[in-house]
Amino acid sequence: MNLVLLGPPGAGKGTQAKVLNEGLRLPHISTGDILRDSVKKQTKFGLEVKKIMESGALVPDDLINKIIEERLAQPDTENGFILDGFPRTKQQAIKLDEILKKHPAGAIDLVLYFDSTLKVIIERLSGRLVCRNCGANFHIKNVPPKKDRICDFCGGELYQRQDDKEETIKNRIKVYEESISPLIEYYEKQNKIRKINADFSAQEVYKVLMKLFKDEHLL
Ligand code: AP5
């Protein structure tokens, strides 16, 4: 199964992708995670994209497309994958279709559009905590860690993402709103997009996704 998770920042794409990765045994490919890893390692590329990410803008298409092309060339994607945060522009979607023409897993099966209200998005992003070591996601109210600022899974330190500061959140939402319509249109034309109400709890959203996969004969 080849999935794309689309939606505003904080809608819960990463949270669901992690659970789907365990349930479906498909690699979770998050362009945001790949970029943050480059920033953490202070590679030349990481230094180049750091400022862009901190401002909430999009990294240029050619750079992102190259990352995805390399990642999809790895053998763990041969039986399918979960793309989280890619594509984000029509140009990225076109490039993805082009890559998949020669890929053993074939074309995209479904694009899951996580629809969420502004109030919920802001509440989720401003309370998100991420483990510096293993990348696990928490939320100060919705998914609190057992010990303050300590990861339940690996004991790593939990921190607030630089782009989860109030000003950057506003810009990320603006950038999202400016770029999403052509992408939705692109996948509507292919009849691949399915809208999910992402304001429900993580458990409820997961149930909706599982039902959808059964209805679509993907499971
Ligand atoms: P990226 O990392 O992709 O960020 P994003 O799309 O803004 O998405 P988020 O990770 O913020 O949110 P999410 O929907 O995954 O929510 P989550 O599950 O964490 O991108 C970051 C930056 O990288 C971009 O701004 C850009 O600069 C660059 N970039 C990345 N991809 C790019 C591309 N393709 N092109 C160009 N640039 C690119 O949940 C959020 C919080 O809510 C968590 O605390 C979680 O615990 C909680 N939560 C989740 N679900 C629920 C629920 N159902 N109920 C209650 N709480 C919930």
PDB file of C-alpha atoms and ligand atoms in Angstrom:
ATOM      1  CA  MET A   1       0.000   0.000   0.000  1.00  0.00           C
ATOM      2  CA  ASN A   2       1.325   3.425  -0.985  1.00  0.00           C
ATOM      3  CA  LEU A   3      -0.059   6.279   1.098  1.00  0.00           C
ATOM      4  CA  VAL A   4       0.305  10.049   1.198  1.00  0.00           C
ATOM      5  CA  LEU A   5      -0.650  11.914   4.386  1.00  0.00           C
ATOM      6  CA  LEU A   6      -1.668  15.454   3.613  1.00  0.00           C
ATOM      7  CA  GLY A   7      -2.938  18.215   5.876  1.00  0.00           C
ATOM      8  CA  PRO A   8      -2.133  21.289   7.936  1.00  0.00           C
ATOM      9  CA  PRO A   9       0.738  21.407  10.417  1.00  0.00           C
ATOM     10  CA  GLY A  10      -0.293  19.745  13.671  1.00  0.00           C
ATOM     11  CA  ALA A  11      -3.239  17.816  12.204  1.00  0.00           C
ATOM     12  CA  GLY A  12      -1.714  14.562  13.474  1.00  0.00           C
ATOM     13  CA  LYS A  13      -0.106  13.195  10.296  1.00  0.00           C
ATOM     14  CA  GLY A  14       3.113  12.149  12.062  1.00  0.00           C
ATOM     15  CA  THR A  15       1.204  10.591  14.962  1.00  0.00           C
ATOM     16  CA  GLN A  16      -0.918   8.419  12.652  1.00  0.00           C
ATOM     17  CA  ALA A  17       2.018   7.619  10.357  1.00  0.00           C
ATOM     18  CA  LYS A  18       3.918   6.135  13.313  1.00  0.00           C
ATOM     19  CA  VAL A  19       0.982   3.892  14.289  1.00  0.00           C
ATOM     20  CA  LEU A  20       0.361   2.886  10.669  1.00  0.00           C
ATOM     21  CA  ASN A  21       4.051   2.088  10.304  1.00  0.00           C
ATOM     22  CA  GLU A  22       3.755  -0.425  13.170  1.00  0.00           C
ATOM     23  CA  GLY A  23       0.389  -1.845  12.049  1.00  0.00           C
ATOM     24  CA  LEU A  24       1.052  -2.091   8.309  1.00  0.00           C
ATOM     25  CA  ARG A  25       4.823  -2.672   8.474  1.00  0.00           C
ATOM     26  CA  LEU A  26       5.451   0.036   5.885  1.00  0.00           C
ATOM     27  CA  PRO A  27       8.271   2.593   6.155  1.00  0.00           C
ATOM     28  CA  HIS A  28       7.217   6.007   7.476  1.00  0.00           C
ATOM     29  CA  ILE A  29       8.912   8.641   5.333  1.00  0.00           C
ATOM     30  CA  SER A  30       8.659  12.115   6.810  1.00  0.00           C
ATOM     31  CA  THR A  31      10.441  14.886   4.897  1.00  0.00           C
ATOM     32  CA  GLY A  32      10.246  17.019   8.064  1.00  0.00           C
ATOM     33  CA  ASP A  33      12.096  14.313  10.059  1.00  0.00           C
ATOM     34  CA  ILE A  34      14.731  13.886   7.317  1.00  0.00           C
ATOM     35  CA  LEU A  35      15.314  17.650   7.237  1.00  0.00           C
ATOM     36  CA  ARG A  36      15.482  17.940  11.051  1.00  0.00           C
ATOM     37  CA  ASP A  37      18.019  15.107  11.096  1.00  0.00           C
ATOM     38  CA  SER A  38      20.245  17.007   8.622  1.00  0.00           C
ATOM     39  CA  VAL A  39      19.939  20.139  10.770  1.00  0.00           C
ATOM     40  CA  LYS A  40      20.850  18.147  13.907  1.00  0.00           C
ATOM     41  CA  LYS A  41      23.907  16.632  12.189  1.00  0.00           C
ATOM     42  CA  GLN A  42      24.882  20.086  10.913  1.00  0.00           C
ATOM     43  CA  THR A  43      25.502  18.811   7.404  1.00  0.00           C
ATOM     44  CA  LYS A  44      26.012  21.413   4.642  1.00  0.00           C
ATOM     45  CA  PHE A  45      22.453  20.750   3.515  1.00  0.00           C
ATOM     46  CA  GLY A  46      21.181  20.989   7.114  1.00  0.00           C
ATOM     47  CA  LEU A  47      22.774  24.402   7.558  1.00  0.00           C
ATOM     48  CA  GLU A  48      21.195  25.501   4.269  1.00  0.00           C
ATOM     49  CA  VAL A  49      17.638  24.516   5.272  1.00  0.00           C
ATOM     50  CA  LYS A  50      17.756  25.436   8.993  1.00  0.00           C
ATOM     51  CA  LYS A  51      16.729  29.076   8.533  1.00  0.00           C
ATOM     52  CA  ILE A  52      13.988  28.177   6.036  1.00  0.00           C
ATOM     53  CA  MET A  53      12.441  25.692   8.452  1.00  0.00           C
ATOM     54  CA  GLU A  54      12.681  28.058  11.398  1.00  0.00           C
ATOM     55  CA  SER A  55      10.791  30.687   9.408  1.00  0.00           C
ATOM     56  CA  GLY A  56       8.011  28.226   8.550  1.00  0.00           C
ATOM     57  CA  ALA A  57       8.590  28.534   4.789  1.00  0.00           C
ATOM     58  CA  LEU A  58       8.871  25.582   2.413  1.00  0.00           C
ATOM     59  CA  VAL A  59      12.233  24.185   1.404  1.00  0.00           C
ATOM     60  CA  PRO A  60      12.668  24.554  -2.416  1.00  0.00           C
ATOM     61  CA  ASP A  61      11.071  21.817  -4.511  1.00  0.00           C
ATOM     62  CA  ASP A  62      14.301  20.706  -6.214  1.00  0.00           C
ATOM     63  CA  LEU A  63      16.002  19.995  -2.862  1.00  0.00           C
ATOM     64  CA  ILE A  64      13.010  18.114  -1.449  1.00  0.00           C
ATOM     65  CA  ASN A  65      12.445  16.149  -4.652  1.00  0.00           C
ATOM     66  CA  LYS A  66      16.052  14.957  -4.571  1.00  0.00           C
ATOM     67  CA  ILE A  67      15.646  13.763  -0.952  1.00  0.00           C
ATOM     68  CA  ILE A  68      12.510  11.799  -1.819  1.00  0.00           C
ATOM     69  CA  GLU A  69      14.022  10.301  -4.954  1.00  0.00           C
ATOM     70  CA  GLU A  70      16.959   9.001  -2.907  1.00  0.00           C
ATOM     71  CA  ARG A  71      14.744   7.729  -0.094  1.00  0.00           C
ATOM     72  CA  LEU A  72      12.369   5.901  -2.461  1.00  0.00           C
ATOM     73  CA  ALA A  73      15.351   4.216  -4.115  1.00  0.00           C
ATOM     74  CA  GLN A  74      15.963   2.280  -0.881  1.00  0.00           C
ATOM     75  CA  PRO A  75      14.795  -1.371  -0.866  1.00  0.00           C
ATOM     76  CA  ASP A  76      12.531  -1.072   2.216  1.00  0.00           C
ATOM     77  CA  THR A  77      10.043   0.906   0.067  1.00  0.00           C
ATOM     78  CA  GLU A  78       9.558  -1.878  -2.487  1.00  0.00           C
ATOM     79  CA  ASN A  79       6.337  -3.158  -0.899  1.00  0.00           C
ATOM     80  CA  GLY A  80       4.876   0.248  -0.142  1.00  0.00           C
ATOM     81  CA  PHE A  81       5.397   3.309   2.031  1.00  0.00           C
ATOM     82  CA  ILE A  82       3.741   6.081   4.030  1.00  0.00           C
ATOM     83  CA  LEU A  83       4.677   9.578   2.888  1.00  0.00           C
ATOM     84  CA  ASP A  84       4.177  12.184   5.622  1.00  0.00           C
ATOM     85  CA  GLY A  85       4.609  15.862   4.675  1.00  0.00           C
ATOM     86  CA  PHE A  86       5.411  15.133   1.028  1.00  0.00           C
ATOM     87  CA  PRO A  87       4.240  16.217  -1.508  1.00  0.00           C
ATOM     88  CA  ARG A  88       3.470  19.758  -0.394  1.00  0.00           C
ATOM     89  CA  THR A  89       3.270  21.454  -3.798  1.00  0.00           C
ATOM     90  CA  LYS A  90       1.856  20.432  -7.169  1.00  0.00           C
ATOM     91  CA  GLN A  91       5.374  20.317  -8.578  1.00  0.00           C
ATOM     92  CA  GLN A  92       6.373  17.796  -5.858  1.00  0.00           C
ATOM     93  CA  ALA A  93       3.266  15.703  -6.642  1.00  0.00           C
ATOM     94  CA  ILE A  94       4.138  15.611 -10.343  1.00  0.00           C
ATOM     95  CA  LYS A  95       7.712  14.597  -9.528  1.00  0.00           C
ATOM     96  CA  LEU A  96       6.436  11.852  -7.195  1.00  0.00           C
ATOM     97  CA  ASP A  97       4.221  10.365  -9.912  1.00  0.00           C
ATOM     98  CA  GLU A  98       7.207  10.428 -12.259  1.00  0.00           C
ATOM     99  CA  ILE A  99       9.428   8.590  -9.730  1.00  0.00           C
ATOM    100  CA  LEU A 100       6.707   6.003  -9.062  1.00  0.00           C
ATOM    101  CA  LYS A 101       6.339   5.118 -12.742  1.00  0.00           C
ATOM    102  CA  LYS A 102       9.597   3.171 -12.384  1.00  0.00           C
ATOM    103  CA  HIS A 103       9.138   2.097  -8.743  1.00  0.00           C
ATOM    104  CA  PRO A 104       8.352  -1.545  -7.778  1.00  0.00           C
ATOM    105  CA  ALA A 105       5.596  -0.440  -5.369  1.00  0.00           C
ATOM    106  CA  GLY A 106       3.737   1.352  -8.176  1.00  0.00           C
ATOM    107  CA  ALA A 107       1.509   4.410  -7.999  1.00  0.00           C
ATOM    108  CA  ILE A 108      -0.063   6.121  -4.965  1.00  0.00           C
ATOM    109  CA  ASP A 109      -3.138   4.230  -3.731  1.00  0.00           C
ATOM    110  CA  LEU A 110      -4.646   6.842  -1.435  1.00  0.00           C
ATOM    111  CA  VAL A 111      -4.068  10.406  -0.289  1.00  0.00           C
ATOM    112  CA  LEU A 112      -5.372  10.880   3.244  1.00  0.00           C
ATOM    113  CA  TYR A 113      -6.320  14.486   3.734  1.00  0.00           C
ATOM    114  CA  PHE A 114      -6.284  15.303   7.461  1.00  0.00           C
ATOM    115  CA  ASP A 115      -8.813  18.080   7.894  1.00  0.00           C
ATOM    116  CA  SER A 116      -8.518  19.999  11.155  1.00  0.00           C
ATOM    117  CA  THR A 117      -9.805  23.294  12.566  1.00  0.00           C
ATOM    118  CA  LEU A 118      -7.460  26.200  13.264  1.00  0.00           C
ATOM    119  CA  LYS A 119      -8.198  26.162  17.005  1.00  0.00           C
ATOM    120  CA  VAL A 120      -7.229  22.474  17.288  1.00  0.00           C
ATOM    121  CA  ILE A 121      -4.086  22.910  15.165  1.00  0.00           C
ATOM    122  CA  ILE A 122      -2.783  25.785  17.283  1.00  0.00           C
ATOM    123  CA  GLU A 123      -3.550  23.947  20.521  1.00  0.00           C
ATOM    124  CA  ARG A 124      -1.752  20.803  19.288  1.00  0.00           C
ATOM    125  CA  LEU A 125       1.332  22.578  17.940  1.00  0.00           C
ATOM    126  CA  SER A 126       1.836  24.913  20.881  1.00  0.00           C
ATOM    127  CA  GLY A 127       1.702  21.952  23.303  1.00  0.00           C
ATOM    128  CA  ARG A 128       3.783  19.481  21.310  1.00  0.00           C
ATOM    129  CA  LEU A 129       6.958  18.041  22.838  1.00  0.00           C
ATOM    130  CA  VAL A 130       9.409  15.913  20.856  1.00  0.00           C
ATOM    131  CA  CYS A 131      12.123  13.573  22.103  1.00  0.00           C
ATOM    132  CA  ARG A 132      15.567  14.858  21.166  1.00  0.00           C
ATOM    133  CA  ASN A 133      16.860  11.283  21.074  1.00  0.00           C
ATOM    134  CA  CYS A 134      14.211   9.020  19.449  1.00  0.00           C
ATOM    135  CA  GLY A 135      11.833  11.604  17.934  1.00  0.00           C
ATOM    136  CA  ALA A 136       8.719  10.333  19.805  1.00  0.00           C
ATOM    137  CA  ASN A 137       5.876  12.867  19.974  1.00  0.00           C
ATOM    138  CA  PHE A 138       4.095  13.992  23.140  1.00  0.00           C
ATOM    139  CA  HIS A 139       1.680  16.749  24.029  1.00  0.00           C
ATOM    140  CA  ILE A 140       1.572  18.590  27.341  1.00  0.00           C
ATOM    141  CA  LYS A 141      -2.164  17.930  27.720  1.00  0.00           C
ATOM    142  CA  ASN A 142      -3.251  15.321  25.136  1.00  0.00           C
ATOM    143  CA  VAL A 143      -0.314  12.907  25.382  1.00  0.00           C
ATOM    144  CA  PRO A 144       1.662  13.901  28.493  1.00  0.00           C
ATOM    145  CA  PRO A 145       4.909  12.062  29.291  1.00  0.00           C
ATOM    146  CA  LYS A 146       4.954  10.109  32.572  1.00  0.00           C
ATOM    147  CA  LYS A 147       7.867  12.233  33.835  1.00  0.00           C
ATOM    148  CA  ASP A 148       8.151  15.943  33.125  1.00  0.00           C
ATOM    149  CA  ARG A 149      10.197  16.589  29.919  1.00  0.00           C
ATOM    150  CA  ILE A 150      11.475  12.974  29.833  1.00  0.00           C
ATOM    151  CA  CYS A 151      10.646  10.549  27.002  1.00  0.00           C
ATOM    152  CA  ASP A 152       8.594   7.500  28.143  1.00  0.00           C
ATOM    153  CA  PHE A 153      10.325   5.296  25.567  1.00  0.00           C
ATOM    154  CA  CYS A 154      14.050   6.094  25.766  1.00  0.00           C
ATOM    155  CA  GLY A 155      14.495   8.526  28.666  1.00  0.00           C
ATOM    156  CA  GLY A 156      15.663  11.274  26.251  1.00  0.00           C
ATOM    157  CA  GLU A 157      15.006  14.956  26.808  1.00  0.00           C
ATOM    158  CA  LEU A 158      11.739  16.381  25.438  1.00  0.00           C
ATOM    159  CA  TYR A 159      11.910  19.770  23.713  1.00  0.00           C
ATOM    160  CA  GLN A 160       9.665  22.189  21.852  1.00  0.00           C
ATOM    161  CA  ARG A 161      10.376  22.282  18.102  1.00  0.00           C
ATOM    162  CA  GLN A 162      11.828  25.632  17.010  1.00  0.00           C
ATOM    163  CA  ASP A 163       9.018  26.005  14.446  1.00  0.00           C
ATOM    164  CA  ASP A 164       6.337  25.392  17.095  1.00  0.00           C
ATOM    165  CA  LYS A 165       6.864  28.918  18.489  1.00  0.00           C
ATOM    166  CA  GLU A 166       3.786  31.139  18.073  1.00  0.00           C
ATOM    167  CA  GLU A 167       5.064  33.375  15.233  1.00  0.00           C
ATOM    168  CA  THR A 168       6.340  30.465  13.165  1.00  0.00           C
ATOM    169  CA  ILE A 169       3.124  28.488  13.670  1.00  0.00           C
ATOM    170  CA  LYS A 170       1.204  31.413  12.126  1.00  0.00           C
ATOM    171  CA  ASN A 171       3.515  31.462   9.115  1.00  0.00           C
ATOM    172  CA  ARG A 172       3.398  27.682   8.636  1.00  0.00           C
ATOM    173  CA  ILE A 173      -0.404  27.810   8.555  1.00  0.00           C
ATOM    174  CA  LYS A 174      -0.294  30.704   6.050  1.00  0.00           C
ATOM    175  CA  VAL A 175       2.174  28.826   3.819  1.00  0.00           C
ATOM    176  CA  TYR A 176       0.003  25.704   4.055  1.00  0.00           C
ATOM    177  CA  GLU A 177      -3.160  27.598   3.075  1.00  0.00           C
ATOM    178  CA  GLU A 178      -1.378  29.156   0.088  1.00  0.00           C
ATOM    179  CA  SER A 179      -0.063  25.864  -1.254  1.00  0.00           C
ATOM    180  CA  ILE A 180      -2.743  23.260  -0.505  1.00  0.00           C
ATOM    181  CA  SER A 181      -5.504  23.976  -3.099  1.00  0.00           C
ATOM    182  CA  PRO A 182      -3.570  22.999  -6.280  1.00  0.00           C
ATOM    183  CA  LEU A 183      -2.456  19.818  -4.531  1.00  0.00           C
ATOM    184  CA  ILE A 184      -5.991  18.838  -3.512  1.00  0.00           C
ATOM    185  CA  GLU A 185      -7.168  19.569  -7.055  1.00  0.00           C
ATOM    186  CA  TYR A 186      -4.342  17.437  -8.469  1.00  0.00           C
ATOM    187  CA  TYR A 187      -5.334  14.390  -6.407  1.00  0.00           C
ATOM    188  CA  GLU A 188      -9.074  14.964  -6.855  1.00  0.00           C
ATOM    189  CA  LYS A 189      -8.542  14.642 -10.599  1.00  0.00           C
ATOM    190  CA  GLN A 190      -6.943  11.247  -9.921  1.00  0.00           C
ATOM    191  CA  ASN A 191      -9.817  10.349  -7.525  1.00  0.00           C
ATOM    192  CA  LYS A 192      -7.286   9.434  -4.841  1.00  0.00           C
ATOM    193  CA  ILE A 193      -7.995  11.910  -2.073  1.00  0.00           C
ATOM    194  CA  ARG A 194     -10.087  10.986   1.007  1.00  0.00           C
ATOM    195  CA  LYS A 195     -10.915  13.560   3.662  1.00  0.00           C
ATOM    196  CA  ILE A 196     -10.552  12.535   7.331  1.00  0.00           C
ATOM    197  CA  ASN A 197     -11.823  14.562  10.285  1.00  0.00           C
ATOM    198  CA  ALA A 198      -8.563  14.872  12.234  1.00  0.00           C
ATOM    199  CA  ASP A 199     -10.080  16.743  15.192  1.00  0.00           C
ATOM    200  CA  PHE A 200     -11.028  13.441  16.850  1.00  0.00           C
ATOM    201  CA  SER A 201      -8.727  11.622  19.283  1.00  0.00           C
ATOM    202  CA  ALA A 202      -5.732   9.758  17.846  1.00  0.00           C
ATOM    203  CA  GLN A 203      -7.448   6.392  18.580  1.00  0.00           C
ATOM    204  CA  GLU A 204     -10.638   7.453  16.783  1.00  0.00           C
ATOM    205  CA  VAL A 205      -8.725   8.754  13.747  1.00  0.00           C
ATOM    206  CA  TYR A 206      -6.858   5.442  13.540  1.00  0.00           C
ATOM    207  CA  LYS A 207     -10.155   3.507  13.576  1.00  0.00           C
ATOM    208  CA  VAL A 208     -11.503   5.689  10.756  1.00  0.00           C
ATOM    209  CA  LEU A 209      -8.342   5.007   8.720  1.00  0.00           C
ATOM    210  CA  MET A 210      -8.583   1.247   9.215  1.00  0.00           C
ATOM    211  CA  LYS A 211     -12.229   1.238   8.119  1.00  0.00           C
ATOM    212  CA  LEU A 212     -11.323   3.315   5.086  1.00  0.00           C
ATOM    213  CA  PHE A 213      -8.568   0.869   4.059  1.00  0.00           C
ATOM    214  CA  LYS A 214     -11.051  -2.023   4.305  1.00  0.00           C
ATOM    215  CA  ASP A 215     -13.711  -0.133   2.326  1.00  0.00           C
ATOM    216  CA  GLU A 216     -11.117   0.646  -0.350  1.00  0.00           C
ATOM    217  CA  HIS A 217     -10.062  -3.060  -0.437  1.00  0.00           C
ATOM    218  CA  LEU A 218      -6.505  -2.155   0.537  1.00  0.00           C
ATOM    219  CA  LEU A 219      -6.555  -4.488   3.565  1.00  0.00           C
TER     220      LEU A 219
HETATM  221  P1  AP5 B   1       6.919  18.818   9.006  1.00  0.00           P
HETATM  222  O1  AP5 B   1       7.751  18.197  10.037  1.00  0.00           O
HETATM  223  O2  AP5 B   1       6.368  17.970   7.904  1.00  0.00           O
HETATM  224  O3  AP5 B   1       5.778  19.603   9.749  1.00  0.00           O
HETATM  225  P2  AP5 B   1       4.220  19.818   9.440  1.00  0.00           P
HETATM  226  O4  AP5 B   1       3.691  19.338   8.142  1.00  0.00           O
HETATM  227  O5  AP5 B   1       4.056  21.252   9.712  1.00  0.00           O
HETATM  228  O6  AP5 B   1       3.550  18.830  10.346  1.00  0.00           O
HETATM  229  P3  AP5 B   1       3.792  18.637  11.852  1.00  0.00           P
HETATM  230  O7  AP5 B   1       4.908  17.667  12.063  1.00  0.00           O
HETATM  231  O8  AP5 B   1       3.924  19.955  12.546  1.00  0.00           O
HETATM  232  O9  AP5 B   1       2.380  18.076  12.306  1.00  0.00           O
HETATM  233  P4  AP5 B   1       1.694  16.668  12.212  1.00  0.00           P
HETATM  234  O10 AP5 B   1       0.483  16.779  11.359  1.00  0.00           O
HETATM  235  O11 AP5 B   1       2.670  15.593  11.859  1.00  0.00           O
HETATM  236  O12 AP5 B   1       1.201  16.516  13.720  1.00  0.00           O
HETATM  237  P5  AP5 B   1       1.704  15.567  14.898  1.00  0.00           P
HETATM  238  O13 AP5 B   1       1.293  14.164  14.627  1.00  0.00           O
HETATM  239  O14 AP5 B   1       3.139  15.841  15.215  1.00  0.00           O
HETATM  240  O15 AP5 B   1       7.706  20.008   8.278  1.00  0.00           O
HETATM  241  C1  AP5 B   1       8.467  20.941   9.005  1.00  0.00           C
HETATM  242  C2  AP5 B   1       9.143  21.912   8.027  1.00  0.00           C
HETATM  243  O16 AP5 B   1      10.014  21.193   7.130  1.00  0.00           O
HETATM  244  C3  AP5 B   1       8.189  22.663   7.081  1.00  0.00           C
HETATM  245  O17 AP5 B   1       7.649  23.826   7.684  1.00  0.00           O
HETATM  246  C4  AP5 B   1       9.118  22.976   5.901  1.00  0.00           C
HETATM  247  O18 AP5 B   1       9.976  24.049   6.189  1.00  0.00           O
HETATM  248  C5  AP5 B   1       9.970  21.725   5.803  1.00  0.00           C
HETATM  249  N1  AP5 B   1       9.370  20.699   4.912  1.00  0.00           N
HETATM  250  C6  AP5 B   1       8.964  19.437   5.270  1.00  0.00           C
HETATM  251  N2  AP5 B   1       8.466  18.781   4.219  1.00  0.00           N
HETATM  252  C7  AP5 B   1       8.564  19.632   3.152  1.00  0.00           C
HETATM  253  C8  AP5 B   1       8.186  19.535   1.783  1.00  0.00           C
HETATM  254  N3  AP5 B   1       7.616  18.407   1.285  1.00  0.00           N
HETATM  255  N4  AP5 B   1       8.410  20.600   0.986  1.00  0.00           N
HETATM  256  C9  AP5 B   1       8.998  21.737   1.464  1.00  0.00           C
HETATM  257  N5  AP5 B   1       9.360  21.901   2.753  1.00  0.00           N
HETATM  258  C10 AP5 B   1       9.145  20.852   3.593  1.00  0.00           C
HETATM  259  O19 AP5 B   1       0.784  16.118  16.084  1.00  0.00           O
HETATM  260  C11 AP5 B   1       0.950  17.397  16.633  1.00  0.00           C
HETATM  261  C12 AP5 B   1       0.693  17.355  18.153  1.00  0.00           C
HETATM  262  O20 AP5 B   1      -0.671  16.988  18.412  1.00  0.00           O
HETATM  263  C13 AP5 B   1       1.541  16.314  18.902  1.00  0.00           C
HETATM  264  O21 AP5 B   1       1.873  16.841  20.148  1.00  0.00           O
HETATM  265  C14 AP5 B   1       0.607  15.096  19.060  1.00  0.00           C
HETATM  266  O22 AP5 B   1       0.913  14.359  20.223  1.00  0.00           O
HETATM  267  C15 AP5 B   1      -0.767  15.755  19.146  1.00  0.00           C
HETATM  268  N6  AP5 B   1      -1.818  14.984  18.482  1.00  0.00           N
HETATM  269  C16 AP5 B   1      -1.720  14.363  17.275  1.00  0.00           C
HETATM  270  N7  AP5 B   1      -2.888  13.792  16.948  1.00  0.00           N
HETATM  271  C17 AP5 B   1      -3.749  14.080  17.945  1.00  0.00           C
HETATM  272  C18 AP5 B   1      -5.138  13.793  18.171  1.00  0.00           C
HETATM  273  N8  AP5 B   1      -5.876  13.107  17.264  1.00  0.00           N
HETATM  274  N9  AP5 B   1      -5.727  14.255  19.311  1.00  0.00           N
HETATM  275  C19 AP5 B   1      -5.014  14.975  20.193  1.00  0.00           C
HETATM  276  N10 AP5 B   1      -3.702  15.269  20.049  1.00  0.00           N
HETATM  277  C20 AP5 B   1      -3.077  14.849  18.931  1.00  0.00           C
END
